[in-house]
PDB file of C-alpha atoms in Angstrom:
ATOM      1  CA  ARG A 149      13.592 -25.495   6.178  1.00 90.00           C
ATOM      2  CA  SER A 150       9.870 -25.470   7.865  1.00 96.00           C
ATOM      3  CA  ARG A 151       7.780 -22.411   8.744  1.00 94.00           C
ATOM      4  CA  ALA A 152       8.599 -22.326  12.213  1.00 97.00           C
ATOM      5  CA  ASP A 153      11.966 -21.410  11.816  1.00 97.00           C
ATOM      6  CA  LYS A 154      11.338 -18.819   8.868  1.00 96.00           C
ATOM      7  CA  VAL A 155       9.694 -17.221  11.774  1.00 95.00           C
ATOM      8  CA  ARG A 156      12.474 -17.558  13.910  1.00 97.00           C
ATOM      9  CA  GLU A 157      14.517 -16.609  11.912  1.00 97.00           C
ATOM     10  CA  LEU A 158      12.378 -13.955  10.700  1.00 95.00           C
ATOM     11  CA  ALA A 159      11.807 -12.518  14.410  1.00 95.00           C
ATOM     12  CA  SER A 160      15.594 -12.788  15.470  1.00 96.00           C
ATOM     13  CA  LEU A 161      16.714 -10.629  12.190  1.00 96.00           C
ATOM     14  CA  ILE A 162      13.691  -7.798  13.198  1.00 95.00           C
ATOM     15  CA  ALA A 163      15.036  -7.794  17.161  1.00 94.00           C
ATOM     16  CA  SER A 164      18.425  -7.338  16.309  1.00 95.00           C
ATOM     17  CA  ALA A 165      18.164  -4.925  13.691  1.00 96.00           C
ATOM     18  CA  SER A 166      18.921  -1.336  14.748  1.00 94.00           C
ATOM     19  CA  HIS A 167      17.362   0.195  12.168  1.00 96.00           C
ATOM     20  CA  LEU A 168      14.412  -1.734  10.293  1.00 97.00           C
ATOM     21  CA  VAL A 169      12.750  -0.581   6.775  1.00 98.00           C
ATOM     22  CA  VAL A 170      10.675  -3.292   5.400  1.00 97.00           C
ATOM     23  CA  PHE A 171       9.312  -2.639   1.753  1.00 97.00           C
ATOM     24  CA  THR A 172       6.338  -4.500   0.578  1.00 96.00           C
ATOM     25  CA  GLY A 173       4.512  -5.045  -2.962  1.00 90.00           C
ATOM     26  CA  ALA A 174       1.394  -6.490  -4.129  1.00 83.00           C
ATOM     27  CA  GLY A 175       1.707  -9.778  -2.307  1.00 87.00           C
ATOM     28  CA  ILE A 176       0.788  -8.186   1.125  1.00 92.00           C
ATOM     29  CA  SER A 177      -2.223  -8.131  -0.026  1.00 90.00           C
ATOM     30  CA  THR A 178      -3.381 -11.280  -1.477  1.00 86.00           C
ATOM     31  CA  SER A 179      -4.733 -12.848   1.357  1.00 89.00           C
ATOM     32  CA  ILE A 180      -7.534 -10.150   1.148  1.00 89.00           C
ATOM     33  CA  GLY A 181      -8.943 -10.690  -2.092  1.00 85.00           C
ATOM     34  CA  ILE A 182      -6.668  -8.296  -4.240  1.00 84.00           C
ATOM     35  CA  PRO A 183      -4.101 -10.045  -7.169  1.00 79.00           C
ATOM     36  CA  ASP A 184      -0.777  -9.714  -7.082  1.00 79.00           C
ATOM     37  CA  PHE A 185       1.475  -8.952 -10.596  1.00 77.00           C
ATOM     38  CA  ARG A 186       4.306 -11.876 -10.978  1.00 79.00           C
ATOM     39  CA  GLY A 187       2.720 -14.853  -9.076  1.00 81.00           C
ATOM     40  CA  PRO A 188       0.503 -17.737 -10.800  1.00 82.00           C
ATOM     41  CA  ASP A 189      -2.696 -15.991 -11.272  1.00 79.00           C
ATOM     42  CA  GLY A 190      -0.805 -12.146 -11.565  1.00 78.00           C
ATOM     43  CA  VAL A 191      -1.450  -9.926 -13.757  1.00 77.00           C
ATOM     44  CA  TRP A 192       1.563 -10.006 -15.902  1.00 79.00           C
ATOM     45  CA  THR A 193       1.729 -13.546 -16.234  1.00 84.00           C
ATOM     46  CA  CYS A 194      -1.859 -13.994 -17.103  1.00 81.00           C
ATOM     47  CA  GLN A 195      -0.835 -11.150 -19.602  1.00 83.00           C
ATOM     48  CA  ARG A 196       2.456 -13.228 -20.351  1.00 86.00           C
ATOM     49  CA  ARG A 197      -0.037 -15.978 -20.853  1.00 88.00           C
ATOM     50  CA  GLY A 198      -2.927 -14.411 -23.173  1.00 89.00           C
ATOM     51  CA  THR A 199      -5.249 -15.634 -20.437  1.00 86.00           C
ATOM     52  CA  ALA A 200      -8.248 -13.625 -18.784  1.00 85.00           C
ATOM     53  CA  MET A 201      -7.158 -10.946 -16.373  1.00 77.00           C
ATOM     54  CA  PRO A 202      -7.627 -12.084 -12.252  1.00 77.00           C
ATOM     55  CA  LYS A 203     -10.428 -10.249 -11.024  1.00 80.00           C
ATOM     56  CA  ALA A 204     -10.181  -8.563  -6.749  1.00 77.00           C
ATOM     57  CA  SER A 205     -12.533 -10.467  -5.006  1.00 78.00           C
ATOM     58  CA  MET A 206     -13.667  -6.948  -3.699  1.00 77.00           C
ATOM     59  CA  PRO A 207     -13.882  -3.771  -4.913  1.00 78.00           C
ATOM     60  CA  PHE A 208     -10.521  -1.559  -3.314  1.00 79.00           C
ATOM     61  CA  SER A 209     -13.010   0.987  -1.757  1.00 82.00           C
ATOM     62  CA  GLN A 210     -13.920  -2.068   0.333  1.00 87.00           C
ATOM     63  CA  ALA A 211     -10.547  -3.567   0.870  1.00 89.00           C
ATOM     64  CA  ARG A 212      -9.436  -3.530   4.541  1.00 94.00           C
ATOM     65  CA  PRO A 213      -5.967  -4.166   6.197  1.00 96.00           C
ATOM     66  CA  SER A 214      -4.513  -7.662   6.398  1.00 95.00           C
ATOM     67  CA  TYR A 215      -3.009  -9.576   9.353  1.00 96.00           C
ATOM     68  CA  THR A 216       0.465  -8.256   8.117  1.00 96.00           C
ATOM     69  CA  HIS A 217      -0.511  -4.848   7.527  1.00 97.00           C
ATOM     70  CA  MET A 218      -1.437  -4.599  10.975  1.00 98.00           C
ATOM     71  CA  ALA A 219       1.653  -6.603  12.379  1.00 97.00           C
ATOM     72  CA  LEU A 220       4.225  -3.753  10.515  1.00 98.00           C
ATOM     73  CA  LEU A 221       1.665  -1.209  11.848  1.00 98.00           C
ATOM     74  CA  ALA A 222       2.342  -2.177  15.724  1.00 98.00           C
ATOM     75  CA  LEU A 223       6.228  -3.139  14.602  1.00 97.00           C
ATOM     76  CA  GLN A 224       6.022   0.614  13.708  1.00 98.00           C
ATOM     77  CA  ARG A 225       4.343   1.740  16.982  1.00 98.00           C
ATOM     78  CA  CYS A 226       6.515  -0.455  19.450  1.00 96.00           C
ATOM     79  CA  GLY A 227       9.561   1.458  18.290  1.00 95.00           C
ATOM     80  CA  ARG A 228      10.908  -0.979  15.594  1.00 96.00           C
ATOM     81  CA  LEU A 229      10.091   0.008  12.293  1.00 97.00           C
ATOM     82  CA  LYS A 230      11.548   3.087  11.506  1.00 98.00           C
ATOM     83  CA  TYR A 231      10.593   3.012   7.697  1.00 98.00           C
ATOM     84  CA  LEU A 232       8.487   1.632   4.904  1.00 98.00           C
ATOM     85  CA  CYS A 233       8.539   1.873   1.335  1.00 98.00           C
ATOM     86  CA  SER A 234       5.363   0.802  -0.346  1.00 96.00           C
ATOM     87  CA  GLN A 235       5.022  -0.195  -3.934  1.00 93.00           C
ATOM     88  CA  ASN A 236       0.758  -0.682  -3.851  1.00 90.00           C
ATOM     89  CA  VAL A 237      -1.431   1.624  -4.296  1.00 87.00           C
ATOM     90  CA  ASP A 238      -3.720   0.235  -2.595  1.00 90.00           C
ATOM     91  CA  CYS A 239      -4.231   2.720   0.561  1.00 91.00           C
ATOM     92  CA  LEU A 240      -4.017  -0.084   2.834  1.00 94.00           C
ATOM     93  CA  HIS A 241      -0.866   0.715   5.135  1.00 96.00           C
ATOM     94  CA  LEU A 242      -2.588   4.240   5.547  1.00 94.00           C
ATOM     95  CA  ARG A 243      -6.293   2.338   6.574  1.00 93.00           C
ATOM     96  CA  SER A 244      -4.280   0.624   9.009  1.00 96.00           C
ATOM     97  CA  GLY A 245      -3.116   3.482  10.650  1.00 96.00           C
ATOM     98  CA  PHE A 246       0.619   3.705   9.473  1.00 97.00           C
ATOM     99  CA  PRO A 247       2.096   6.788   9.989  1.00 97.00           C
ATOM    100  CA  ARG A 248       2.157   8.988   6.393  1.00 94.00           C
ATOM    101  CA  ASP A 249       5.540  10.186   7.292  1.00 96.00           C
ATOM    102  CA  GLN A 250       6.951   7.049   7.586  1.00 97.00           C
ATOM    103  CA  MET A 251       5.949   5.799   4.488  1.00 97.00           C
ATOM    104  CA  ALA A 252       6.756   6.126   0.572  1.00 96.00           C
ATOM    105  CA  GLU A 253       3.792   4.955  -1.555  1.00 93.00           C
ATOM    106  CA  LEU A 254       6.703   4.554  -4.498  1.00 90.00           C
ATOM    107  CA  HIS A 255       4.127   4.088  -7.035  1.00 87.00           C
ATOM    108  CA  GLY A 256       1.533   6.215  -5.906  1.00 83.00           C
ATOM    109  CA  ASN A 257      -1.914   5.654  -4.080  1.00 87.00           C
ATOM    110  CA  CYS A 258      -5.138   5.209  -6.997  1.00 85.00           C
ATOM    111  CA  PHE A 259      -7.339   7.124  -3.390  1.00 87.00           C
ATOM    112  CA  ALA A 260      -4.925  10.001  -2.563  1.00 91.00           C
ATOM    113  CA  GLU A 261      -5.401  13.322  -3.958  1.00 92.00           C
ATOM    114  CA  ARG A 262      -2.881  16.465  -3.314  1.00 93.00           C
ATOM    115  CA  CYS A 263      -3.213  19.853  -3.804  1.00 96.00           C
ATOM    116  CA  THR A 264      -1.015  21.996  -6.061  1.00 95.00           C
ATOM    117  CA  ARG A 265      -1.506  25.111  -4.217  1.00 96.00           C
ATOM    118  CA  CYS A 266      -1.823  24.163   0.061  1.00 96.00           C
ATOM    119  CA  GLY A 267       0.115  20.497  -0.411  1.00 94.00           C
ATOM    120  CA  ILE A 268      -2.913  18.942   1.189  1.00 94.00           C
ATOM    121  CA  GLU A 269      -3.130  15.282   1.043  1.00 92.00           C
ATOM    122  CA  VAL A 270      -7.147  14.019   0.893  1.00 93.00           C
ATOM    123  CA  LEU A 271      -8.121   9.993   1.159  1.00 90.00           C
ATOM    124  CA  ARG A 272     -10.636   9.387  -0.751  1.00 89.00           C
ATOM    125  CA  ASP A 273     -13.402   6.038  -0.077  1.00 87.00           C
ATOM    126  CA  PHE A 274     -12.890   6.411  -3.550  1.00 88.00           C
ATOM    127  CA  GLU A 275     -10.391   5.395  -6.426  1.00 82.00           C
ATOM    128  CA  VAL A 276      -9.438   8.536  -8.239  1.00 84.00           C
ATOM    129  CA  PRO A 277      -8.995   8.059 -12.103  1.00 72.00           C
ATOM    130  CA  SER A 278      -5.112   7.555 -12.034  1.00 70.00           C
ATOM    131  CA  VAL A 279      -1.977   7.655 -10.230  1.00 67.00           C
ATOM    132  CA  GLY A 280      -0.587   9.791 -12.787  1.00 71.00           C
ATOM    133  CA  PHE A 281      -0.686  13.320 -11.357  1.00 77.00           C
ATOM    134  CA  LYS A 282      -4.066  14.499 -12.736  1.00 88.00           C
ATOM    135  CA  PRO A 283      -6.066  17.136 -12.136  1.00 91.00           C
ATOM    136  CA  THR A 284      -9.424  15.317 -10.726  1.00 91.00           C
ATOM    137  CA  GLY A 285     -11.601  18.889 -11.405  1.00 92.00           C
ATOM    138  CA  ARG A 286     -12.194  18.626  -7.452  1.00 94.00           C
ATOM    139  CA  SER A 287     -10.971  21.696  -5.550  1.00 96.00           C
ATOM    140  CA  CYS A 288      -8.959  21.476  -1.505  1.00 96.00           C
ATOM    141  CA  PRO A 289     -10.880  21.450   0.576  1.00 96.00           C
ATOM    142  CA  SER A 290      -8.929  23.729   2.538  1.00 95.00           C
ATOM    143  CA  CYS A 291      -7.885  26.455  -0.439  1.00 96.00           C
ATOM    144  CA  HIS A 292     -10.025  26.132  -2.681  1.00 96.00           C
ATOM    145  CA  GLY A 293      -6.660  25.039  -4.966  1.00 96.00           C
ATOM    146  CA  ALA A 294      -6.802  22.664  -7.863  1.00 95.00           C
ATOM    147  CA  MET A 295      -6.368  18.793  -6.601  1.00 95.00           C
ATOM    148  CA  ARG A 296      -4.261  16.099  -8.627  1.00 92.00           C
ATOM    149  CA  ASP A 297      -4.250  12.433  -8.389  1.00 86.00           C
TER     150      ASP A 297
END
């Protein structure tokens, strides 16, 4: 099937969906230079082959949402997309403007910290040490509680 046929089929599925939920993975960010995991030159593929790990073409902190991120935001804003599940930790869905309360980041977010006391989330312009819910040593800007990544 041609690309045009696939696009028409996708548009038809979106138009006929009564409750559209989208699940994204690393492939959504490859067009802006962030490596994926399972592709021909993905992180895990290179590990299995014993070859050098792929490099991002820019630091995560400088990455901006792709056209696909923005298309998903447009679908959300017009009421078609009800919820987004993402495996990505790159923060690009949130940077696109996608509402936090309509998405789940299944593997965390390497730019987010959360206060252990009041629960506020703070998005940083730098990568936090991990996504393992570890103390960062910073204090909450709202209540001065301890922040975790």
